[in-house]
Short mmCIF file of C-alpha atoms in Angstrom, two decimals:
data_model
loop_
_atom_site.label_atom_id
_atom_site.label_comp_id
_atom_site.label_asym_id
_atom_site.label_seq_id
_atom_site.Cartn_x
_atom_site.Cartn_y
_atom_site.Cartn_z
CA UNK A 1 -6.13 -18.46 0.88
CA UNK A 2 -7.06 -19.83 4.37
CA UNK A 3 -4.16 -19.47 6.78
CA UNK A 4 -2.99 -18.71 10.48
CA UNK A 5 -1.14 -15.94 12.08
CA UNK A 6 2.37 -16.76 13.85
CA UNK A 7 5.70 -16.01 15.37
CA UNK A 8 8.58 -16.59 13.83
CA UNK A 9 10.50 -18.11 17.21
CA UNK A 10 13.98 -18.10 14.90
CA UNK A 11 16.25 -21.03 12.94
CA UNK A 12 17.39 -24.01 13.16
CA UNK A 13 18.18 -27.22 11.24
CA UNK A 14 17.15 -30.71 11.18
CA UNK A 15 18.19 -33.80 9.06
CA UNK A 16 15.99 -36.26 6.59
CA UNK A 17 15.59 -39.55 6.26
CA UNK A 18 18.75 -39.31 3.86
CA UNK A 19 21.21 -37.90 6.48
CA UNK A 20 20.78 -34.60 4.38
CA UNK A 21 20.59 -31.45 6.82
CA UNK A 22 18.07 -28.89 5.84
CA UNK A 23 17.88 -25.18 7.27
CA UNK A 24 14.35 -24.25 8.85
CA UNK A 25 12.71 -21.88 10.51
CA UNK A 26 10.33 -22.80 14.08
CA UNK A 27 6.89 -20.45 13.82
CA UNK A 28 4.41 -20.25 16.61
CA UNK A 29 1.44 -20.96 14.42
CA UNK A 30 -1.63 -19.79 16.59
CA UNK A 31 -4.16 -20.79 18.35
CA UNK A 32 -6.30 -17.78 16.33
CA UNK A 33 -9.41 -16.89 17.76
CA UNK A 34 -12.17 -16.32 14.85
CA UNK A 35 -12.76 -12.80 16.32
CA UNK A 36 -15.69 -11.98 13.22
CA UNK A 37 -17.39 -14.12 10.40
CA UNK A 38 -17.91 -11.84 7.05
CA UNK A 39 -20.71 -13.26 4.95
CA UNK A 40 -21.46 -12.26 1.45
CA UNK A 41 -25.56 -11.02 2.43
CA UNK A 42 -24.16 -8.52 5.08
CA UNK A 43 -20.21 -7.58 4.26
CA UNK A 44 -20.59 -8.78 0.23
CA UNK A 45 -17.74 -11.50 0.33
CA UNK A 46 -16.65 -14.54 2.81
CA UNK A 47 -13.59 -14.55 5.39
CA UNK A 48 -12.76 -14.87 8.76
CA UNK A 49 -11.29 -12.67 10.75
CA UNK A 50 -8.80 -13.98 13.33
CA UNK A 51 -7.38 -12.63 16.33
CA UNK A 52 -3.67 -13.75 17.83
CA UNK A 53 -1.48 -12.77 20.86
CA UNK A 54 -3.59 -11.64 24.09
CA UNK A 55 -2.92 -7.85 24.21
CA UNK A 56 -2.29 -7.00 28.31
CA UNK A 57 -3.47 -3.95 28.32
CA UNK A 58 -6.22 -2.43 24.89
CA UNK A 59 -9.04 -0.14 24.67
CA UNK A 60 -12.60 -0.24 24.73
CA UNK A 61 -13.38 -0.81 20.82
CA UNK A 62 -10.45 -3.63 20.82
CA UNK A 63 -12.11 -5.08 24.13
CA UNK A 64 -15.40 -4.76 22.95
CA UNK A 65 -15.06 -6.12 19.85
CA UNK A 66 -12.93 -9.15 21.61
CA UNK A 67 -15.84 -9.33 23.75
CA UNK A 68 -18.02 -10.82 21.56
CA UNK A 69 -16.31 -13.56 20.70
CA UNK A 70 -15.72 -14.47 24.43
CA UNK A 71 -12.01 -13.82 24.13
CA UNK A 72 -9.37 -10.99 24.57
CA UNK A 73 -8.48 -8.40 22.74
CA UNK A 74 -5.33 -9.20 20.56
CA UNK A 75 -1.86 -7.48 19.31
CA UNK A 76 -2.65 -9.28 15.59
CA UNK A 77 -6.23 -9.61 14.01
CA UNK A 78 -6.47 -10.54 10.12
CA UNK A 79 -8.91 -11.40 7.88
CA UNK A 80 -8.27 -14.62 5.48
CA UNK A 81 -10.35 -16.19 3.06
CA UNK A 82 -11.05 -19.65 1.81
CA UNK A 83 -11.57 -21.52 4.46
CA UNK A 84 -13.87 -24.76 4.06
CA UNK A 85 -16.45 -25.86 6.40
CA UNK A 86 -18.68 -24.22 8.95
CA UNK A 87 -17.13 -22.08 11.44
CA UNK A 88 -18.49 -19.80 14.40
CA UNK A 89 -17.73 -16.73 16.45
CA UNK A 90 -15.02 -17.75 18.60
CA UNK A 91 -13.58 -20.51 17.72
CA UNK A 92 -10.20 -21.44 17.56
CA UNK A 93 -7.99 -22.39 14.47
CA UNK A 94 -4.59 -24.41 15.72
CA UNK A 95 -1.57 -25.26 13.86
CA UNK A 96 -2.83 -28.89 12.77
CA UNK A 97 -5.07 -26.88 10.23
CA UNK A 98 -1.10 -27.62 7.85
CA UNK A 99 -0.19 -31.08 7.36
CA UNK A 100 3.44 -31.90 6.92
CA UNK A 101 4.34 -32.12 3.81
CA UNK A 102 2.11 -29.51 2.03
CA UNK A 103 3.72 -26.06 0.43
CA UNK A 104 3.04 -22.66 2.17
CA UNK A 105 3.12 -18.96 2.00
CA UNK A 106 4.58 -16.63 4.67
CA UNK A 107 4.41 -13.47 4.95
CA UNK A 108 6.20 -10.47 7.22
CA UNK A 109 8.06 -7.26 7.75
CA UNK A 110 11.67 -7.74 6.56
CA UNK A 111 14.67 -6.63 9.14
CA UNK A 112 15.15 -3.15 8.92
CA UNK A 113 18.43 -2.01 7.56
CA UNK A 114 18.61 1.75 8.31
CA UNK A 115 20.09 3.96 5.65
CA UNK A 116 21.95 2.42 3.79
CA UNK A 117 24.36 3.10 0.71
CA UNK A 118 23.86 2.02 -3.08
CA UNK A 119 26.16 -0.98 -2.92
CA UNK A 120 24.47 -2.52 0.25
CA UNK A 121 21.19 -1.57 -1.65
CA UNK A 122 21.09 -2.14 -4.71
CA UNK A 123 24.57 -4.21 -5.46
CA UNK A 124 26.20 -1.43 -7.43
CA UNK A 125 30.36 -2.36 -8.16
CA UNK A 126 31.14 1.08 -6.67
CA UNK A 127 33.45 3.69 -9.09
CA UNK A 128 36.22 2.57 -10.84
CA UNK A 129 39.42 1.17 -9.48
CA UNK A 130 41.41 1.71 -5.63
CA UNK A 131 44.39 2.93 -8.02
CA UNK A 132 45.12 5.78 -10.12
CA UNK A 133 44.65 8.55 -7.84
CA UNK A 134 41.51 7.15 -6.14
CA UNK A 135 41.05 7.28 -2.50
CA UNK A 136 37.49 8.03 -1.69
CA UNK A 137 35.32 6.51 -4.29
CA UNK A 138 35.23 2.89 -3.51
CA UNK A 139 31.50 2.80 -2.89
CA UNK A 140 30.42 5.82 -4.33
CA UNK A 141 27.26 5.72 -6.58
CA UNK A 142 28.81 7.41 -10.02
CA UNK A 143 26.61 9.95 -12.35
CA UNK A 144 23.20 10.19 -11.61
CA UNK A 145 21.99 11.61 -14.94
CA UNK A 146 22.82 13.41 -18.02
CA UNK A 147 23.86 16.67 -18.93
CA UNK A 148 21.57 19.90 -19.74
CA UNK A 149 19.40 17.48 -21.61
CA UNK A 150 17.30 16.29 -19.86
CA UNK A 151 18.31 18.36 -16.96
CA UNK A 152 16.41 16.68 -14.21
CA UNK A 153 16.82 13.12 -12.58
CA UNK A 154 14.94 10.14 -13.75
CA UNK A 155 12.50 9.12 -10.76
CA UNK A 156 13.20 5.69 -9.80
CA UNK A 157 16.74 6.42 -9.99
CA UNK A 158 18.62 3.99 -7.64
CA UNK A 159 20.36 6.06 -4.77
CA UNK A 160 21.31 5.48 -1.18
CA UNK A 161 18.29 5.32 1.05
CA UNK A 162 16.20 3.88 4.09
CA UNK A 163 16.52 -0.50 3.68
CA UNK A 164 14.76 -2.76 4.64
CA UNK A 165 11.31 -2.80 6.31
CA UNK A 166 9.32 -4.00 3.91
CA UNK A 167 6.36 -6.21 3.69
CA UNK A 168 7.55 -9.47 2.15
CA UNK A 169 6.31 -12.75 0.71
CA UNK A 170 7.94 -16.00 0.88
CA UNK A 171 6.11 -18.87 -1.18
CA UNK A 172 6.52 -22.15 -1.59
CA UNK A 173 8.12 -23.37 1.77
CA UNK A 174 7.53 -27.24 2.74
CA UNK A 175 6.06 -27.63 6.11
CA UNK A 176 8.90 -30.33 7.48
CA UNK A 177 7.37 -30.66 10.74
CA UNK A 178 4.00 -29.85 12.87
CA UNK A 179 4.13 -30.01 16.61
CA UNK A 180 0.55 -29.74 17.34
CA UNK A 181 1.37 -29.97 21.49
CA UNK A 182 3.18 -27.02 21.20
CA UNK A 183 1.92 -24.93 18.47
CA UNK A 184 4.59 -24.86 16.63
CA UNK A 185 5.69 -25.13 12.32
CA UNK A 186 8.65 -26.10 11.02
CA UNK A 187 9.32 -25.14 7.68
CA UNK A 188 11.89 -25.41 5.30
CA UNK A 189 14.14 -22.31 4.72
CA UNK A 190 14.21 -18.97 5.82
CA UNK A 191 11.14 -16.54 6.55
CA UNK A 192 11.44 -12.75 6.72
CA UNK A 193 11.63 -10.46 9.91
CA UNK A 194 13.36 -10.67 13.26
CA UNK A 195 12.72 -12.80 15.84
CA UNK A 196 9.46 -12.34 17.50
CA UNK A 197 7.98 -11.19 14.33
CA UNK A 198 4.00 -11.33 13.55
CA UNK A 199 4.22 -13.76 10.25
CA UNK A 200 1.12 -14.82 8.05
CA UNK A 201 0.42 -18.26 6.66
CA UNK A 202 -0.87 -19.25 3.88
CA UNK A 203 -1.92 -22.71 2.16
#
C-alpha cells in the first residue's frame, strides 16, 4: 500500500454540508523524501523508501545515506510499496498524493498507560459486592487458576500489567479535508498516539 509518513498535530472538529459536526484529527502528512528505490533485479521486490522530519544533529551512515539523495538525514525513514508511476532518488511525495474523499489507513504507537490494573486493562467487574464484609476488593482480579490440578497458571492469563504502547492500526478513516499549502490531512475520527506522534498512511 503506497502511503506517506506524518504527525499527528492533535483534534478537532468541523461541520458538513448537513450542519452535522464530525470529530477529526489534523496530520502533518509529509513532504517525504524518496531516500532509496528497491527494484526487484537488485533487492527482489519494489518499494520506496521515504525519509521524514530533518534530524538536527545524525551520524555518518544516516548522513551518508541522506546524502545521496541530496537531502538530510531524517528522524522517520519507511519503506512502502505500491506506488504507481516512475519515481527517482530524491524526490518528494506531498500530501496531495490523498484526495478528499478516499478511505485510509493509519498507523502509530498508542499512548502509553503505565502499569495498570485488570479493570483498566482488560474491563474485568472487579470481586463481588462493596457489602458484606468487603472493604478492599473492589478492583481486585479474583482466582487466577485452579486447584492442585493443574497446578500451574494458564499463560495468557489476563493480569495487571504494563498498558498501552502498542503499535496500532486504524483503517478505514475518510480523508475530510487536504490542505496541500500547508501539508496538512484531515481525517475523520480519532488516530492513535500522542501529539507529535510519527503516524503512517496508507491508501
Amino acid at each position: 500500500m503506497s502511503g506517506l509518513i506524518g504527525k499527528k498535530i492533535g483534534m478537532t472538529s468541523i461541520f458538513d454540508e448537513n450542519g452535522k459536526n464530525i470529530p477529526c484529527t489534523v496530520i502533518e502528512a509529509g513532504p517525504c523524501v524518496i531516500t532509496q528505490v528497491r527494484t526487484k533485479e537488485v533487492d527482489g521486490y519494489e518499494a520506496l523508501q521515504l525519509g521524514f522530519d530533518d534530524k538536527k544533529t545524525a551520524n555518518k551512515a544516516a548522513e551518508g545515506h541522506a546524502k545521496k539523495a541530496g537531502a538530510a538525514a531524517m528522524r522517520k525513514v519507511v519503506e512502502f510499496k505500491g506506488f504507481e508511476g516512475e519515481h527517482k532518488l530524491g524526490d518528494t511525495i506531498t500530501v496531495e498524493h490523498f484526495t478528499e474523499g478516499e478511505f485510509v489507513d493509519v498507523s502509530g504507537v498508542s499512548k502509553g498507560k503505565g502499569f495498570q490494573g485488570v479493570v483498566k486493562r482488560h474491563g474485568f467487574g472487579g470481586v463481588g459486592q462493596s457489602t458484606h464484609g468487603q472493604h478492599n476488593r473492589l478492583r481486585a482480579p479474583g482466582s487466577i487458576g485452579a486447584a492442585s490440578y493443574p497446578a500451574r497458571v494458564f499463560k495468557g492469563m489476563r493480569m495487571a500489567g504494563r498498558m498501552g504502547g502498542d503499535k496500532v492500526k486504524v483503517e478505514n478513516l475518510r480523508v475530510l479535508k487536504v490542505v496541500a499549502d500547508k501539508n496538512l490531512l484531515v481525517v475523520k475520527g480519532a488516530v492513535p498516539g500522542h501529539k507529535n506522534s510519527y503516524v503512517i498512511i496508507q491508501k
